[in-house]
Tab-separated table of C-alpha atoms and ligand atoms in Angstrom:
chain	number	residue	atom	x	y	z
A	1	MET	CA	0.000	0.000	0.000
A	2	LYS	CA	1.291	3.427	-0.865
A	3	MET	CA	-0.103	6.281	1.238
A	4	THR	CA	-0.763	9.477	-0.687
A	5	PHE	CA	-2.348	12.891	-0.139
A	6	ARG	CA	-4.524	14.862	-2.523
A	7	TRP	CA	-3.084	18.225	-3.519
A	8	TYR	CA	-4.708	20.715	-5.906
A	9	GLY	CA	-1.536	22.488	-7.016
A	10	SER	CA	0.211	25.781	-6.304
A	11	GLY	CA	-2.203	28.660	-6.480
A	12	PHE	CA	-5.166	26.333	-5.975
A	13	ASP	CA	-4.273	24.637	-2.715
A	14	PRO	CA	-3.225	26.607	0.385
A	15	ILE	CA	-1.254	23.613	1.727
A	16	PRO	CA	2.464	23.783	0.897
A	17	LEU	CA	4.041	20.589	-0.423
A	18	ARG	CA	6.627	20.673	2.336
A	19	TYR	CA	3.877	20.237	4.925
A	20	ILE	CA	2.626	17.166	3.072
A	21	ARG	CA	6.164	15.783	3.028
A	22	GLN	CA	6.158	15.991	6.826
A	23	ILE	CA	3.111	13.750	7.315
A	24	PRO	CA	4.523	10.382	8.431
A	25	GLY	CA	4.290	7.661	5.824
A	26	VAL	CA	3.194	9.790	2.876
A	27	THR	CA	5.187	8.968	-0.239
A	28	GLY	CA	3.268	10.798	-2.898
A	29	VAL	CA	0.821	13.426	-3.929
A	30	VAL	CA	-2.386	12.884	-5.879
A	31	GLY	CA	-2.188	15.751	-8.315
A	32	THR	CA	-4.208	17.540	-10.952
A	33	LEU	CA	-4.160	20.485	-13.339
A	34	MET	CA	-7.049	22.565	-12.072
A	35	ASP	CA	-6.938	25.119	-14.870
A	36	ILE	CA	-7.526	22.743	-17.776
A	37	PRO	CA	-11.242	22.543	-18.618
A	38	ALA	CA	-12.823	19.096	-19.014
A	39	GLY	CA	-12.303	17.869	-22.550
A	40	GLU	CA	-9.077	19.754	-23.293
A	41	VAL	CA	-5.661	18.136	-23.690
A	42	TRP	CA	-3.345	18.415	-20.682
A	43	PRO	CA	-0.181	20.001	-22.101
A	44	LEU	CA	2.998	17.989	-21.635
A	45	ASP	CA	4.988	20.951	-20.348
A	46	LYS	CA	2.441	21.682	-17.622
A	47	ILE	CA	2.403	18.040	-16.565
A	48	MET	CA	6.203	17.908	-16.437
A	49	ALA	CA	6.344	21.162	-14.468
A	50	LEU	CA	3.911	19.703	-11.916
A	51	LYS	CA	5.960	16.527	-11.707
A	52	LYS	CA	9.139	18.519	-11.112
A	53	GLU	CA	7.553	20.626	-8.416
A	54	VAL	CA	6.230	17.547	-6.610
A	55	ASN	CA	9.478	15.576	-7.003
A	56	ASP	CA	11.547	18.550	-5.828
A	57	ALA	CA	9.533	18.462	-2.608
A	58	GLY	CA	10.572	14.827	-2.119
A	59	LEU	CA	7.231	13.355	-3.184
A	60	GLU	CA	6.025	11.170	-6.053
A	61	LEU	CA	3.364	12.019	-8.615
A	62	GLU	CA	1.952	8.655	-9.652
A	63	VAL	CA	-1.770	9.331	-9.306
A	64	ILE	CA	-3.931	11.952	-11.017
A	65	GLU	CA	-7.351	12.908	-9.667
A	66	SER	CA	-9.116	13.698	-11.849
A	67	VAL	CA	-8.906	13.897	-15.589
A	68	ASN	CA	-12.527	14.960	-15.944
A	69	VAL	CA	-14.684	13.470	-18.679
A	70	HIS	CA	-16.445	15.968	-20.938
A	71	GLU	CA	-20.260	15.964	-20.670
A	72	ASP	CA	-20.609	15.193	-24.397
A	73	ILE	CA	-18.944	11.820	-23.738
A	74	LYS	CA	-21.342	11.050	-20.901
A	75	LEU	CA	-24.256	12.205	-23.033
A	76	GLY	CA	-23.089	10.156	-26.021
A	77	LEU	CA	-23.215	13.118	-28.420
A	78	PRO	CA	-21.551	12.925	-31.850
A	79	THR	CA	-19.060	15.552	-30.684
A	80	ARG	CA	-17.708	13.081	-28.110
A	81	ASP	CA	-15.092	11.658	-30.495
A	82	ARG	CA	-13.110	14.857	-30.424
A	83	TYR	CA	-13.045	14.857	-26.610
A	84	ILE	CA	-12.117	11.173	-26.478
A	85	GLU	CA	-9.157	11.876	-28.768
A	86	ASN	CA	-8.122	14.664	-26.400
A	87	TYR	CA	-8.408	12.290	-23.451
A	88	LYS	CA	-6.126	9.808	-25.211
A	89	GLN	CA	-3.578	12.533	-25.836
A	90	THR	CA	-3.710	13.522	-22.178
A	91	LEU	CA	-2.953	9.896	-21.226
A	92	ARG	CA	-0.038	9.852	-23.652
A	93	ASN	CA	1.260	13.066	-22.110
A	94	LEU	CA	0.928	11.640	-18.587
A	95	LYS	CA	3.018	8.608	-19.454
A	96	PRO	CA	6.452	10.304	-19.541
A	97	ALA	CA	5.674	11.806	-16.131
A	98	GLY	CA	5.448	8.275	-14.718
A	99	VAL	CA	1.760	8.514	-13.821
A	100	LYS	CA	0.332	5.071	-13.012
A	101	VAL	CA	-3.307	5.712	-12.098
A	102	VAL	CA	-5.936	8.149	-13.352
A	103	CYS	CA	-9.027	8.628	-11.198
A	104	TYR	CA	-12.139	9.899	-12.991
A	105	ASN	CA	-15.889	9.803	-12.598
A	106	PHE	CA	-18.896	9.378	-14.832
A	107	MET	CA	-21.432	11.400	-12.849
A	108	PRO	CA	-23.736	13.531	-14.994
A	109	VAL	CA	-23.242	17.283	-14.430
A	110	PHE	CA	-22.296	17.299	-10.751
A	111	ASP	CA	-19.411	15.624	-8.998
A	112	TRP	CA	-19.899	14.941	-5.275
A	113	THR	CA	-22.808	16.842	-3.819
A	114	ARG	CA	-23.593	17.981	-0.286
A	115	SER	CA	-26.347	20.041	1.284
A	116	ASP	CA	-23.937	21.713	3.741
A	117	LEU	CA	-20.206	22.305	3.354
A	118	ALA	CA	-19.605	23.398	6.951
A	119	LYS	CA	-21.979	21.804	9.422
A	120	PRO	CA	-20.796	22.401	13.004
A	121	LEU	CA	-20.301	19.306	15.168
A	122	PRO	CA	-20.545	19.403	18.995
A	123	ASP	CA	-16.721	19.470	19.262
A	124	GLY	CA	-16.598	22.747	17.309
A	125	SER	CA	-15.267	21.259	14.096
A	126	THR	CA	-17.206	21.560	10.850
A	127	VAL	CA	-17.942	18.844	8.331
A	128	LEU	CA	-19.539	18.215	4.965
A	129	SER	CA	-23.061	16.952	5.342
A	130	TYR	CA	-25.853	15.538	3.187
A	131	ASP	CA	-29.572	15.586	3.781
A	132	GLN	CA	-31.796	14.225	1.046
A	133	SER	CA	-34.816	16.149	2.348
A	134	VAL	CA	-32.914	19.405	1.814
A	135	MET	CA	-31.912	18.299	-1.668
A	136	ASP	CA	-35.501	17.395	-2.466
A	137	ARG	CA	-36.517	20.966	-1.696
A	138	VAL	CA	-34.021	22.311	-4.219
A	139	THR	CA	-36.194	22.902	-7.232
A	140	ASP	CA	-33.567	24.902	-9.034
A	141	PRO	CA	-30.182	23.133	-9.058
A	142	GLN	CA	-28.650	26.283	-10.533
A	143	LYS	CA	-29.271	27.988	-7.194
A	144	LEU	CA	-27.536	25.177	-5.355
A	145	ALA	CA	-24.585	25.351	-7.723
A	146	ASP	CA	-24.384	29.130	-7.238
A	147	GLU	CA	-24.587	28.756	-3.460
A	148	ILE	CA	-21.890	26.101	-3.330
A	149	GLN	CA	-19.582	28.095	-5.506
A	150	LYS	CA	-20.244	31.266	-3.567
A	151	GLY	CA	-19.903	29.591	-0.162
A	152	SER	CA	-16.559	28.112	-0.985
A	153	SER	CA	-13.612	30.421	-1.457
A	154	PHE	CA	-12.140	27.782	-3.743
A	155	GLU	CA	-13.509	26.389	-6.940
A	156	MET	CA	-14.711	22.832	-6.328
A	157	PRO	CA	-13.499	20.058	-8.614
A	158	GLY	CA	-16.248	18.930	-10.925
A	159	TRP	CA	-18.083	22.159	-10.215
A	160	GLU	CA	-16.117	24.166	-12.708
A	161	PRO	CA	-17.721	27.528	-13.521
A	162	GLU	CA	-17.929	26.771	-17.237
A	163	ARG	CA	-19.948	23.633	-16.545
A	164	MET	CA	-22.192	25.362	-14.033
A	165	THR	CA	-23.110	28.168	-16.432
A	166	GLN	CA	-24.606	25.608	-18.803
A	167	LEU	CA	-26.648	23.879	-16.141
A	168	LYS	CA	-30.063	24.414	-17.684
A	169	THR	CA	-29.040	23.172	-21.110
A	170	LEU	CA	-27.272	20.191	-19.568
A	171	PHE	CA	-30.362	19.169	-17.631
A	172	GLU	CA	-32.386	19.351	-20.843
A	173	LYS	CA	-29.909	17.113	-22.623
A	174	TYR	CA	-29.911	14.497	-19.855
A	175	LYS	CA	-33.696	14.202	-19.996
A	176	HIS	CA	-33.240	11.634	-22.727
A	177	VAL	CA	-30.415	9.661	-21.122
A	178	SER	CA	-31.340	6.513	-19.211
A	179	HIS	CA	-29.135	4.440	-16.899
A	180	ASP	CA	-28.564	1.956	-19.707
A	181	ASP	CA	-27.586	4.790	-22.053
A	182	LEU	CA	-25.036	5.916	-19.515
A	183	PHE	CA	-23.562	2.401	-19.379
A	184	ASP	CA	-23.417	2.383	-23.197
A	185	ASN	CA	-21.695	5.754	-23.267
A	186	LEU	CA	-19.182	4.618	-20.678
A	187	LYS	CA	-18.528	1.475	-22.723
A	188	TYR	CA	-17.914	3.551	-25.855
A	189	PHE	CA	-15.440	5.689	-23.911
A	190	LEU	CA	-13.627	2.768	-22.256
A	191	GLU	CA	-13.353	0.735	-25.454
A	192	GLN	CA	-11.322	3.553	-26.947
A	193	ILE	CA	-9.391	4.612	-23.872
A	194	ILE	CA	-8.301	1.261	-22.420
A	195	PRO	CA	-5.993	0.225	-25.311
A	196	VAL	CA	-4.185	3.557	-24.863
A	197	CYS	CA	-3.937	2.897	-21.123
A	198	GLU	CA	-2.393	-0.498	-21.849
A	199	GLU	CA	0.109	1.122	-24.178
A	200	CYS	CA	0.957	3.814	-21.585
A	201	ASP	CA	0.741	1.536	-18.517
A	202	ILE	CA	-1.763	3.847	-16.848
A	203	LYS	CA	-4.685	2.336	-14.960
A	204	MET	CA	-8.106	3.961	-15.063
A	205	ALA	CA	-9.898	4.041	-11.706
A	206	ILE	CA	-13.532	5.140	-11.825
A	207	HIS	CA	-14.747	6.939	-8.726
A	208	PRO	CA	-18.144	5.980	-7.284
A	209	ASP	CA	-21.010	8.416	-7.486
A	210	ASP	CA	-21.393	10.463	-4.351
A	211	PRO	CA	-23.999	9.955	-3.054
A	212	PRO	CA	-24.528	6.651	-4.893
A	213	TRP	CA	-28.058	7.295	-6.110
A	214	ASP	CA	-29.788	9.537	-8.670
A	215	ILE	CA	-29.933	13.215	-7.744
A	216	PHE	CA	-32.090	15.949	-9.317
A	217	GLY	CA	-33.465	13.294	-11.651
A	218	LEU	CA	-30.036	12.730	-13.233
A	219	PRO	CA	-29.055	9.094	-13.722
A	220	ARG	CA	-26.127	7.676	-11.730
A	221	ILE	CA	-24.618	4.230	-12.323
A	222	THR	CA	-21.404	3.892	-10.290
A	223	THR	CA	-23.374	3.017	-7.218
A	224	CYS	CA	-23.268	-0.609	-6.058
A	225	ARG	CA	-21.490	-3.933	-6.453
A	226	GLU	CA	-23.653	-5.121	-9.311
A	227	ASN	CA	-23.080	-1.943	-11.318
A	228	LEU	CA	-19.371	-1.836	-10.518
A	229	ASP	CA	-19.108	-5.397	-11.816
A	230	ARG	CA	-20.964	-4.364	-14.942
A	231	ILE	CA	-18.609	-1.414	-15.438
A	232	LEU	CA	-15.534	-3.629	-15.102
A	233	GLY	CA	-17.052	-5.915	-17.722
A	234	LEU	CA	-17.493	-3.055	-20.216
A	235	ALA	CA	-13.795	-3.371	-21.027
A	236	ASP	CA	-12.325	-6.506	-19.573
A	237	SER	CA	-8.799	-5.403	-18.792
A	238	GLU	CA	-7.016	-4.807	-15.511
A	239	TYR	CA	-6.520	-1.248	-16.796
A	240	ASN	CA	-10.238	-0.726	-16.340
A	241	GLY	CA	-10.432	-0.510	-12.572
A	242	LEU	CA	-11.885	1.215	-9.565
A	243	THR	CA	-11.290	3.936	-7.052
A	244	LEU	CA	-12.984	2.352	-4.075
A	245	CYS	CA	-14.243	5.250	-1.999
A	246	SER	CA	-15.610	4.059	1.346
A	247	GLY	CA	-17.466	7.271	2.094
A	248	SER	CA	-19.217	7.534	-1.276
A	249	LEU	CA	-20.353	3.929	-1.630
A	250	GLY	CA	-20.884	3.497	2.099
A	251	SER	CA	-23.465	6.282	2.370
A	252	ASN	CA	-25.833	3.597	1.113
A	253	PRO	CA	-25.722	1.088	4.006
A	254	GLU	CA	-26.497	-1.721	1.558
A	255	ASN	CA	-22.932	-1.332	0.305
A	256	ASN	CA	-20.799	-3.266	2.767
A	257	ILE	CA	-17.339	-1.744	2.308
A	258	PRO	CA	-15.119	-4.542	3.716
A	259	GLU	CA	-17.011	-7.013	1.519
A	260	LEU	CA	-16.579	-4.827	-1.564
A	261	VAL	CA	-12.867	-4.431	-0.831
A	262	ARG	CA	-12.483	-8.201	-0.555
A	263	TYR	CA	-14.537	-8.873	-3.668
A	264	PHE	CA	-12.932	-6.344	-6.032
A	265	GLY	CA	-9.536	-6.542	-4.317
A	266	ALA	CA	-9.359	-10.291	-5.007
A	267	LYS	CA	-9.944	-9.477	-8.693
A	268	LYS	CA	-7.054	-6.974	-8.546
A	269	ARG	CA	-9.285	-4.238	-9.885
A	270	ILE	CA	-8.959	-1.681	-7.059
A	271	HIS	CA	-6.203	0.683	-8.095
A	272	PHE	CA	-6.921	3.509	-5.705
A	273	ALA	CA	-8.453	3.473	-2.222
A	274	HIS	CA	-10.195	6.479	-0.694
A	275	VAL	CA	-10.620	5.698	2.981
A	276	ARG	CA	-12.856	7.805	5.183
A	277	ASN	CA	-15.664	7.497	7.694
A	278	ILE	CA	-19.144	9.011	7.758
A	279	LYS	CA	-21.938	9.039	10.329
A	280	ILE	CA	-25.233	7.886	8.841
A	281	HIS	CA	-28.214	9.217	10.810
A	282	GLU	CA	-30.982	7.739	8.685
A	283	PRO	CA	-31.289	6.725	5.025
A	284	GLY	CA	-30.226	9.680	2.901
A	285	LYS	CA	-28.919	11.697	5.830
A	286	PHE	CA	-25.289	11.663	6.893
A	287	ASP	CA	-22.485	13.815	8.232
A	288	GLU	CA	-18.861	13.253	7.503
A	289	ALA	CA	-16.743	12.321	10.507
A	290	SER	CA	-13.160	12.009	11.627
A	291	HIS	CA	-11.543	8.834	10.329
A	292	LEU	CA	-11.843	7.117	13.746
A	293	SER	CA	-14.255	4.145	13.803
A	294	ARG	CA	-16.178	5.299	16.835
A	295	ASP	CA	-16.883	8.735	15.380
A	296	GLY	CA	-18.792	7.322	12.430
A	297	SER	CA	-20.757	4.362	11.092
A	298	PHE	CA	-17.915	2.328	9.614
A	299	ASP	CA	-15.554	-0.146	11.214
A	300	MET	CA	-12.294	1.244	9.870
A	301	TYR	CA	-10.305	-1.676	11.251
A	302	GLU	CA	-12.400	-4.077	9.157
A	303	ILE	CA	-11.942	-1.917	6.066
A	304	MET	CA	-8.158	-1.770	6.487
A	305	LYS	CA	-8.034	-5.477	7.327
A	306	ALA	CA	-9.873	-6.267	4.102
A	307	TYR	CA	-7.280	-4.268	2.134
A	308	HIS	CA	-4.504	-6.031	3.976
A	309	ASP	CA	-5.993	-9.505	3.480
A	310	VAL	CA	-6.345	-9.076	-0.290
A	311	GLY	CA	-2.701	-7.974	-0.487
A	312	PHE	CA	-3.621	-4.471	-1.659
A	313	ASP	CA	-0.502	-2.857	-3.101
A	314	GLY	CA	-2.131	0.120	-4.801
A	315	TYR	CA	-2.459	3.743	-3.791
A	316	MET	CA	-4.457	4.886	-0.787
A	317	ARG	CA	-5.396	8.270	0.538
A	318	PRO	CA	-7.391	9.622	3.428
A	319	ASP	CA	-10.441	11.472	2.252
A	320	HIS	CA	-12.527	14.435	3.328
A	321	GLY	CA	-11.454	15.718	6.694
A	322	ARG	CA	-13.218	17.934	9.181
A	323	MET	CA	-12.132	21.546	9.484
A	324	ILE	CA	-10.392	21.755	12.846
A	325	TRP	CA	-8.051	24.082	14.737
A	326	ASP	CA	-9.434	27.131	12.876
A	327	GLU	CA	-7.964	26.012	9.615
A	328	LYS	CA	-9.227	27.780	6.497
A	329	GLY	CA	-9.121	25.766	3.328
A	330	ARG	CA	-10.988	23.788	0.741
A	331	ALA	CA	-14.085	22.111	2.136
A	332	GLY	CA	-13.096	18.560	3.064
A	333	TYR	CA	-9.494	19.110	2.054
A	334	GLY	CA	-7.755	20.809	4.946
A	335	LEU	CA	-4.378	19.637	6.178
A	336	TYR	CA	-4.934	18.827	9.830
A	337	ASP	CA	-7.737	16.318	9.920
A	338	ARG	CA	-6.538	14.467	6.846
A	339	ALA	CA	-3.077	14.218	8.417
A	340	LEU	CA	-4.674	12.806	11.576
A	341	GLY	CA	-6.569	10.378	9.357
A	342	ILE	CA	-3.329	9.193	7.782
A	343	ALA	CA	-1.676	8.666	11.159
A	344	TYR	CA	-4.663	6.576	12.236
A	345	LEU	CA	-4.861	4.520	9.019
A	346	ASN	CA	-1.116	3.870	9.163
A	347	GLY	CA	-1.477	2.796	12.800
A	348	LEU	CA	-4.218	0.339	11.914
A	349	TRP	CA	-2.149	-0.987	9.028
A	350	GLU	CA	0.953	-1.545	11.159
A	351	ALA	CA	-1.058	-3.343	13.833
A	352	ILE	CA	-2.839	-5.529	11.267
A	353	GLU	CA	0.432	-6.347	9.569
A	354	LYS	CA	2.217	-7.291	12.784
A	355	SER	CA	-0.621	-9.331	14.192
A	356	SER	CA	-1.059	-11.267	10.961
A	357	LYS	CA	2.518	-12.617	11.084
B	1	DNO	C1	-14.395	14.052	-3.664
B	1	DNO	C2	-13.576	13.338	-4.638
B	1	DNO	C3	-14.244	13.321	-5.987
B	1	DNO	C4	-13.375	12.654	-7.020
B	1	DNO	C5	-13.987	12.646	-8.384
B	1	DNO	C6	-13.177	11.806	-9.316
B	1	DNO	O1	-13.898	14.530	-2.703
B	1	DNO	O2	-13.256	12.074	-4.202
B	1	DNO	O3	-14.485	14.640	-6.351
B	1	DNO	O4	-12.168	13.322	-7.101
B	1	DNO	O5	-15.273	12.202	-8.377
B	1	DNO	O6	-13.365	12.252	-10.604
């Protein structure tokens, strides 16, 4: 297992790389180019400059999160071919930088969605929170998008301004897209991308939908074991794999995370692990939590044990943290609580490893 830390890049992330280097056990950064719109080619020189910056700080850049997929690909429009060609070129440009895994998602319009980006907990920290009843009252998703973008001093990934300005048109276009259409459109994409991944030795790792159910009437398919299996079958290659995000999948209690880790881990199709805890209050209502088992609904020991038992040797990162100690930063992506999460996950891992000998 290689422990990593998501970093949005200089100018986009207030956390200096040297701080990340000081978190025990972190070997690499999960990087991105925030200023390249979905669908455009990532220029080689920008990728190499990012690699140099990360390497100069004593860290590796082997995982990218995300290369976003243009909506026309998800919608299956004739214009998709141009964007797929761009995606292939981006993969070819990532190869010389030594990138091994690309995380992406296939969620229509929105990436992860929350009803509150800073809900106060009794201990004074704030967390991301989701309440379906609040979402159900949102009759105009444009308002939600505006609020989220206004409330956050940083642009959210997947909530890029250019995508949000077209919200109305996008909703219109998705009216005619069913779940099966979305599977077909993903298949079309993967069939073209995976041979390039094989050539470049870069593994694709689809991120689950968050939350893993339809929102605002938009179809979502990366939601449960059956669908994940179906997605892996769309292009049967180890290069077509998963980002197994405990918090996203686990917000539906029917998704048993240790079981999913064992099932997909045994198939060697988990390339990237996002490990975090959430507190589920009732179906469709949850708060994010510290990584500690007793603060949330998941048994983090069982999750880490499952990774250990399947011999997981891929990349792992903590996920959304609380905002603590008056830190100001990107919602879910502050330094302190994610660093605490890493220390805890590494502690579990060491104990599991030693006691299994
Ligand atoms: C949320 C993240 C997601 C993820 C994308 C992958 O915090 O895990 O935004 O990066 O869905 O494309």
